């Protein structure tokens, strides 16, 4: 829904002056079915130093408003601004609807080309300086990918194409192998003997080796805390559990890659070294990997999640599509037609 309210002359004049950089913040309110000036502030310090000092005291937890906040950066049209829609949970529903329907009018009056970011908040933490930084971070990150897009991206990352001649072939990094350091080898031997139940490995990019981070005793409930939030890791975990009355100890391999906080080089190297590492572990240490997992957040590693991955539920057999029966006989039923002599004969 779009609602065009009258903009008072006072507000229109201030908006025009603000585009030149003389104003740091403008608060816009709706009063008597008009868009009016609620308050404004002129710059004192840098934009980030002024931000919480100017913005937070103007927020009313009972009434929505619009906030225009000027940054110190500029584009082709002048200073860049943040457009904030403040709609606290305690405000009346009618007011929330009115402000939501009028947002486009304010943006059009001010000039959309000046707006760098738009924010919406119902609580102070949504639009304070820290909230703004989180918003910028989320806007700069790549959009979520579908499963098919993730697989395609994984292929593109792991494959490097070098065209030299007509007979040139794709050079891939899928078989890239970093050697295991001695401490990592000993830990894998101990895991194969079930003397330890957890190993965490990392790539030393400078030395091009795989190092042991630690092999501390780990229960299933400890797993989420073992996964770093800022760097990739390989994990081997001896998952002890019961299944259909039997006690089992299954080795689970976990490849953790946290979000987009890692460099492209790290992501590519960890992805490329994974397959060769698993081949060597299964061949040289006779470790049977029951399940290979790839996660981006340690909180995924619950006991229920591991159990379902190691022992996936069997789906009921779906009946195949039944082909419709064809007509009886090779030529179908016989038809009677009237001949030229007004006699009936078989077709």
Short mmCIF file of C-alpha atoms in Angstrom, two decimals:
data_model
loop_
_atom_site.label_atom_id
_atom_site.label_comp_id
_atom_site.label_asym_id
_atom_site.label_seq_id
_atom_site.Cartn_x
_atom_site.Cartn_y
_atom_site.Cartn_z
CA UNK A 1 0.00 0.00 0.00
CA UNK A 2 1.27 3.50 -0.88
CA UNK A 3 0.03 6.65 0.84
CA UNK A 4 1.07 10.16 -0.21
CA UNK A 5 0.86 12.65 2.68
CA UNK A 6 1.52 16.37 2.49
CA UNK A 7 5.09 17.42 3.33
CA UNK A 8 5.26 20.61 5.37
CA UNK A 9 7.31 23.49 3.97
CA UNK A 10 9.57 23.46 7.04
CA UNK A 11 10.52 19.86 6.41
CA UNK A 12 10.93 20.38 2.66
CA UNK A 13 13.32 23.30 3.23
CA UNK A 14 15.41 21.32 5.73
CA UNK A 15 15.66 18.35 3.38
CA UNK A 16 16.96 20.61 0.64
CA UNK A 17 19.56 22.14 2.99
CA UNK A 18 20.56 18.73 4.34
CA UNK A 19 21.62 17.41 0.93
CA UNK A 20 24.51 19.88 0.98
CA UNK A 21 25.96 18.32 4.14
CA UNK A 22 24.91 20.91 6.75
CA UNK A 23 22.78 18.43 8.68
CA UNK A 24 23.76 15.10 10.28
CA UNK A 25 20.35 13.72 11.25
CA UNK A 26 16.69 14.40 10.47
CA UNK A 27 13.74 12.88 12.32
CA UNK A 28 10.46 12.83 10.38
CA UNK A 29 7.07 12.27 12.06
CA UNK A 30 3.47 11.99 10.89
CA UNK A 31 1.18 14.51 12.55
CA UNK A 32 -2.33 15.55 11.48
CA UNK A 33 -1.91 13.55 8.26
CA UNK A 34 1.22 15.52 7.36
CA UNK A 35 4.91 14.68 7.27
CA UNK A 36 6.51 17.07 9.75
CA UNK A 37 9.99 17.74 11.10
CA UNK A 38 10.47 15.99 14.44
CA UNK A 39 14.05 17.05 15.13
CA UNK A 40 17.39 17.51 13.45
CA UNK A 41 21.05 17.58 14.45
CA UNK A 42 24.06 19.23 12.86
CA UNK A 43 27.45 17.43 12.66
CA UNK A 44 29.78 17.62 15.64
CA UNK A 45 32.28 14.82 15.06
CA UNK A 46 32.68 11.99 12.55
CA UNK A 47 29.55 10.10 11.47
CA UNK A 48 30.26 7.05 13.67
CA UNK A 49 31.03 9.18 16.74
CA UNK A 50 27.81 11.15 16.27
CA UNK A 51 25.69 8.10 15.49
CA UNK A 52 24.51 6.67 18.83
CA UNK A 53 24.90 10.05 20.55
CA UNK A 54 22.38 11.69 18.18
CA UNK A 55 20.15 8.80 17.17
CA UNK A 56 19.26 6.83 20.30
CA UNK A 57 17.84 9.73 22.39
CA UNK A 58 15.36 10.53 19.58
CA UNK A 59 13.77 7.07 19.58
CA UNK A 60 10.35 6.85 21.25
CA UNK A 61 9.33 3.30 22.24
CA UNK A 62 5.64 4.24 21.76
CA UNK A 63 5.76 6.03 18.40
CA UNK A 64 7.24 5.17 14.99
CA UNK A 65 9.26 7.66 12.96
CA UNK A 66 11.67 7.96 10.07
CA UNK A 67 15.33 8.83 10.57
CA UNK A 68 17.62 10.17 7.84
CA UNK A 69 21.27 9.93 8.91
CA UNK A 70 24.15 11.40 6.89
CA UNK A 71 27.40 9.48 6.43
CA UNK A 72 30.69 11.18 5.61
CA UNK A 73 31.07 9.32 2.30
CA UNK A 74 29.82 10.78 -0.99
CA UNK A 75 28.60 9.52 -4.34
CA UNK A 76 27.93 11.30 -7.64
CA UNK A 77 24.87 13.05 -6.18
CA UNK A 78 26.50 14.21 -2.93
CA UNK A 79 26.60 12.88 0.60
CA UNK A 80 25.31 9.35 1.24
CA UNK A 81 22.56 8.75 3.79
CA UNK A 82 20.97 5.95 5.78
CA UNK A 83 17.18 5.74 5.75
CA UNK A 84 15.84 4.19 8.97
CA UNK A 85 12.25 3.12 9.60
CA UNK A 86 11.64 2.97 13.35
CA UNK A 87 8.54 0.96 14.33
CA UNK A 88 8.66 -0.16 17.99
CA UNK A 89 6.65 -3.19 19.05
CA UNK A 90 4.70 -1.15 21.64
CA UNK A 91 3.36 1.36 19.12
CA UNK A 92 -0.27 1.05 17.94
CA UNK A 93 -0.91 -1.16 14.91
CA UNK A 94 -2.66 1.70 13.09
CA UNK A 95 0.45 3.86 13.40
CA UNK A 96 2.69 1.06 12.15
CA UNK A 97 0.52 0.64 9.08
CA UNK A 98 0.45 4.38 8.42
CA UNK A 99 4.23 4.70 8.58
CA UNK A 100 4.74 1.61 6.44
CA UNK A 101 2.45 3.05 3.75
CA UNK A 102 4.19 6.45 3.77
CA UNK A 103 7.81 5.31 3.58
CA UNK A 104 7.99 5.68 -0.21
CA UNK A 105 6.76 9.28 0.00
CA UNK A 106 9.62 10.29 2.32
CA UNK A 107 12.22 8.59 0.17
CA UNK A 108 10.89 10.23 -2.98
CA UNK A 109 10.81 13.68 -1.35
CA UNK A 110 14.40 13.38 -0.15
CA UNK A 111 15.80 11.71 -3.29
CA UNK A 112 16.50 7.99 -3.46
CA UNK A 113 19.88 8.52 -5.12
CA UNK A 114 21.30 9.85 -1.84
CA UNK A 115 20.32 6.73 0.15
CA UNK A 116 23.07 4.15 0.55
CA UNK A 117 21.34 1.81 3.02
CA UNK A 118 17.83 1.25 4.33
CA UNK A 119 17.22 -0.18 7.79
CA UNK A 120 14.16 -1.25 9.73
CA UNK A 121 14.08 -1.59 13.50
CA UNK A 122 11.72 -2.47 16.31
CA UNK A 123 14.34 -2.29 19.09
CA UNK A 124 17.37 -0.08 19.69
CA UNK A 125 19.83 -2.91 19.03
CA UNK A 126 18.44 -3.21 15.49
CA UNK A 127 19.51 0.30 14.44
CA UNK A 128 22.26 1.34 16.86
CA UNK A 129 25.80 1.63 15.49
CA UNK A 130 26.49 -2.05 16.11
CA UNK A 131 23.20 -2.96 14.42
CA UNK A 132 24.14 -0.80 11.44
CA UNK A 133 27.51 -2.56 11.14
CA UNK A 134 25.79 -5.95 11.19
CA UNK A 135 23.38 -4.72 8.52
CA UNK A 136 26.22 -3.57 6.27
CA UNK A 137 28.02 -6.87 6.77
CA UNK A 138 24.94 -8.87 5.78
CA UNK A 139 24.37 -6.67 2.70
CA UNK A 140 27.94 -7.13 1.49
CA UNK A 141 27.83 -10.93 1.83
CA UNK A 142 26.78 -13.09 -1.10
CA UNK A 143 23.15 -14.08 -1.44
CA UNK A 144 22.15 -17.55 -0.19
CA UNK A 145 22.69 -20.28 -2.75
CA UNK A 146 20.44 -23.16 -3.66
CA UNK A 147 21.82 -26.70 -3.27
CA UNK A 148 22.46 -26.86 -7.01
CA UNK A 149 24.29 -23.52 -6.94
CA UNK A 150 26.39 -24.65 -3.96
CA UNK A 151 27.46 -27.76 -5.83
CA UNK A 152 28.29 -25.73 -8.94
CA UNK A 153 30.30 -23.28 -6.86
CA UNK A 154 32.19 -26.15 -5.23
CA UNK A 155 33.11 -27.48 -8.65
CA UNK A 156 34.24 -24.06 -9.87
CA UNK A 157 36.38 -23.48 -6.77
CA UNK A 158 38.08 -26.86 -7.04
CA UNK A 159 38.78 -26.64 -10.77
CA UNK A 160 41.37 -24.40 -12.40
CA UNK A 161 41.24 -24.28 -16.22
CA UNK A 162 44.41 -23.45 -18.13
CA UNK A 163 44.12 -23.18 -21.90
CA UNK A 164 47.46 -23.66 -23.64
CA UNK A 165 46.70 -25.46 -26.88
CA UNK A 166 44.03 -27.44 -28.64
CA UNK A 167 45.02 -30.51 -26.61
CA UNK A 168 45.04 -28.70 -23.28
CA UNK A 169 43.18 -30.44 -20.47
CA UNK A 170 41.58 -29.14 -17.29
CA UNK A 171 44.03 -28.82 -14.45
CA UNK A 172 42.20 -29.63 -11.23
CA UNK A 173 43.09 -29.23 -7.59
CA UNK A 174 40.87 -32.10 -6.49
CA UNK A 175 43.85 -34.42 -5.95
CA UNK A 176 46.01 -31.87 -4.14
CA UNK A 177 47.76 -33.57 -1.23
CA UNK A 178 49.54 -32.02 1.74
CA UNK A 179 51.61 -34.51 3.78
CA UNK A 180 50.63 -35.31 7.36
CA UNK A 181 53.01 -34.20 10.10
CA UNK A 182 54.28 -36.85 12.52
CA UNK A 183 52.03 -35.76 15.38
CA UNK A 184 49.01 -36.01 13.11
CA UNK A 185 50.06 -39.50 11.95
CA UNK A 186 50.44 -40.72 15.54
CA UNK A 187 47.03 -39.33 16.43
CA UNK A 188 45.41 -41.18 13.52
CA UNK A 189 47.09 -44.42 14.60
CA UNK A 190 45.73 -43.93 18.12
CA UNK A 191 42.26 -43.25 16.73
CA UNK A 192 42.42 -46.44 14.66
CA UNK A 193 43.30 -48.30 17.88
CA UNK A 194 40.44 -46.46 19.66
CA UNK A 195 42.85 -45.09 22.25
CA UNK A 196 41.52 -41.58 21.54
CA UNK A 197 38.13 -40.49 20.23
CA UNK A 198 38.73 -37.12 18.58
CA UNK A 199 41.25 -35.47 16.25
CA UNK A 200 41.29 -31.94 14.86
CA UNK A 201 43.57 -31.13 11.91
CA UNK A 202 44.49 -27.91 10.13
CA UNK A 203 46.37 -26.94 6.97
CA UNK A 204 49.64 -25.10 7.36
CA UNK A 205 49.44 -23.12 4.13
CA UNK A 206 53.02 -21.82 4.38
CA UNK A 207 54.59 -25.26 4.96
CA UNK A 208 51.97 -27.06 2.85
CA UNK A 209 51.43 -29.70 5.52
CA UNK A 210 48.53 -31.03 7.59
CA UNK A 211 49.06 -30.44 11.32
CA UNK A 212 47.44 -31.78 14.46
CA UNK A 213 45.60 -29.06 16.39
CA UNK A 214 44.66 -31.31 19.32
CA UNK A 215 43.20 -34.69 20.23
CA UNK A 216 41.50 -33.89 23.51
CA UNK A 217 38.85 -36.34 24.79
CA UNK A 218 35.51 -35.20 23.38
CA UNK A 219 31.91 -36.19 24.03
CA UNK A 220 29.11 -35.55 21.57
CA UNK A 221 27.92 -32.59 23.63
CA UNK A 222 31.42 -31.08 23.40
CA UNK A 223 31.58 -31.20 19.59
CA UNK A 224 29.95 -27.80 18.88
CA UNK A 225 32.60 -26.09 21.05
CA UNK A 226 35.39 -27.81 19.14
CA UNK A 227 34.43 -26.16 15.83
CA UNK A 228 36.19 -22.79 15.27
CA UNK A 229 34.02 -19.93 14.06
CA UNK A 230 36.70 -18.18 12.01
CA UNK A 231 38.78 -20.84 10.27
CA UNK A 232 38.27 -24.21 8.51
CA UNK A 233 39.16 -27.52 10.15
CA UNK A 234 39.09 -31.29 9.58
CA UNK A 235 37.68 -33.39 12.43
CA UNK A 236 37.66 -37.16 13.07
CA UNK A 237 35.24 -38.24 15.80
CA UNK A 238 34.61 -41.69 17.24
CA UNK A 239 30.85 -41.62 17.63
CA UNK A 240 29.80 -44.07 20.36
CA UNK A 241 26.12 -44.93 20.36
CA UNK A 242 23.50 -47.67 20.31
CA UNK A 243 21.52 -48.70 17.26
CA UNK A 244 18.73 -51.28 17.29
CA UNK A 245 20.08 -52.74 20.52
CA UNK A 246 23.73 -52.92 19.37
CA UNK A 247 26.58 -50.81 20.76
CA UNK A 248 28.51 -49.16 17.91
CA UNK A 249 31.62 -47.02 17.55
CA UNK A 250 31.53 -45.23 14.19
CA UNK A 251 34.22 -42.90 12.87
CA UNK A 252 32.69 -39.68 11.51
CA UNK A 253 34.68 -37.21 9.42
CA UNK A 254 33.59 -33.56 9.74
CA UNK A 255 34.77 -30.78 7.44
CA UNK A 256 33.91 -27.42 9.02
CA UNK A 257 33.98 -24.29 6.87
CA UNK A 258 32.55 -21.27 8.72
CA UNK A 259 30.61 -18.93 6.43
CA UNK A 260 32.49 -16.42 4.31
CA UNK A 261 34.93 -15.26 6.98
CA UNK A 262 37.66 -17.41 5.37
CA UNK A 263 39.73 -16.35 2.40
CA UNK A 264 39.06 -17.87 -1.02
CA UNK A 265 42.52 -19.43 -0.92
CA UNK A 266 41.75 -21.23 2.34
CA UNK A 267 38.39 -22.44 1.07
CA UNK A 268 39.96 -23.76 -2.12
CA UNK A 269 42.85 -25.52 -0.36
CA UNK A 270 40.72 -27.19 2.30
CA UNK A 271 38.20 -28.33 -0.29
CA UNK A 272 40.95 -29.68 -2.57
CA UNK A 273 42.93 -31.52 0.13
CA UNK A 274 39.92 -33.21 1.69
CA UNK A 275 39.47 -36.10 -0.75
CA UNK A 276 43.15 -37.10 -0.77
CA UNK A 277 43.34 -36.93 3.02
CA UNK A 278 40.36 -39.28 3.36
CA UNK A 279 41.82 -41.70 0.82
CA UNK A 280 45.13 -41.85 2.72
CA UNK A 281 43.45 -42.25 6.09
CA UNK A 282 41.26 -45.12 4.92
CA UNK A 283 44.14 -46.83 3.08
CA UNK A 284 47.08 -46.28 5.44
CA UNK A 285 45.34 -46.41 8.82
CA UNK A 286 42.50 -48.80 7.92
CA UNK A 287 39.95 -46.36 9.29
CA UNK A 288 36.45 -47.00 8.01
CA UNK A 289 34.67 -43.66 7.75
CA UNK A 290 30.99 -44.28 8.53
CA UNK A 291 29.89 -40.77 7.50
CA UNK A 292 31.48 -37.70 5.91
CA UNK A 293 29.89 -34.40 6.89
CA UNK A 294 30.35 -30.81 5.80
CA UNK A 295 29.10 -28.05 8.12
CA UNK A 296 29.44 -24.30 8.55
CA UNK A 297 28.31 -24.06 12.18
CA UNK A 298 29.26 -26.29 15.10
CA UNK A 299 25.79 -26.00 16.60
CA UNK A 300 24.59 -28.44 13.94
CA UNK A 301 26.49 -31.27 15.65
CA UNK A 302 23.87 -32.63 18.02
CA UNK A 303 23.51 -36.26 19.02
CA UNK A 304 20.25 -36.50 17.07
CA UNK A 305 21.89 -35.03 13.96
CA UNK A 306 24.82 -37.48 14.08
CA UNK A 307 22.54 -40.46 14.64
CA UNK A 308 20.31 -39.53 11.70
CA UNK A 309 23.35 -39.05 9.46
CA UNK A 310 25.02 -42.33 10.44
CA UNK A 311 21.72 -44.23 10.35
CA UNK A 312 19.47 -42.50 7.81
CA UNK A 313 15.83 -43.40 8.02
CA UNK A 314 14.58 -45.78 5.38
CA UNK A 315 11.81 -44.29 3.26
CA UNK A 316 8.83 -46.38 2.34
CA UNK A 317 8.98 -47.88 -1.15
CA UNK A 318 7.00 -45.83 -3.61
CA UNK A 319 4.89 -47.74 -6.10
CA UNK A 320 6.05 -47.22 -9.66
CA UNK A 321 3.79 -45.43 -12.05
CA UNK A 322 1.29 -47.90 -13.50
CA UNK A 323 1.03 -47.68 -17.26
CA UNK A 324 -2.61 -47.52 -18.41
CA UNK A 325 -3.90 -50.60 -20.14
CA UNK A 326 -4.11 -50.33 -23.90
CA UNK A 327 -7.13 -51.24 -26.05
CA UNK A 328 -8.08 -54.91 -26.30
CA UNK A 329 -6.43 -56.75 -29.13
CA UNK A 330 -3.88 -55.36 -31.54
CA UNK A 331 -6.35 -53.25 -33.51
CA UNK A 332 -8.90 -52.46 -30.83
CA UNK A 333 -12.61 -53.27 -31.00
CA UNK A 334 -14.15 -53.93 -34.40
CA UNK A 335 -16.28 -51.20 -35.83
CA UNK A 336 -19.35 -51.52 -38.03
CA UNK A 337 -19.56 -49.23 -41.05
CA UNK A 338 -22.31 -48.86 -43.64
CA UNK A 339 -21.11 -49.75 -47.07
CA UNK A 340 -22.30 -48.38 -50.42
CA UNK A 341 -24.76 -51.17 -50.76
CA UNK A 342 -26.37 -50.29 -47.43
CA UNK A 343 -24.92 -53.53 -46.01
CA UNK A 344 -22.93 -53.83 -42.83
CA UNK A 345 -19.46 -55.19 -43.00
CA UNK A 346 -16.60 -55.53 -40.63
CA UNK A 347 -14.01 -52.84 -40.63
#
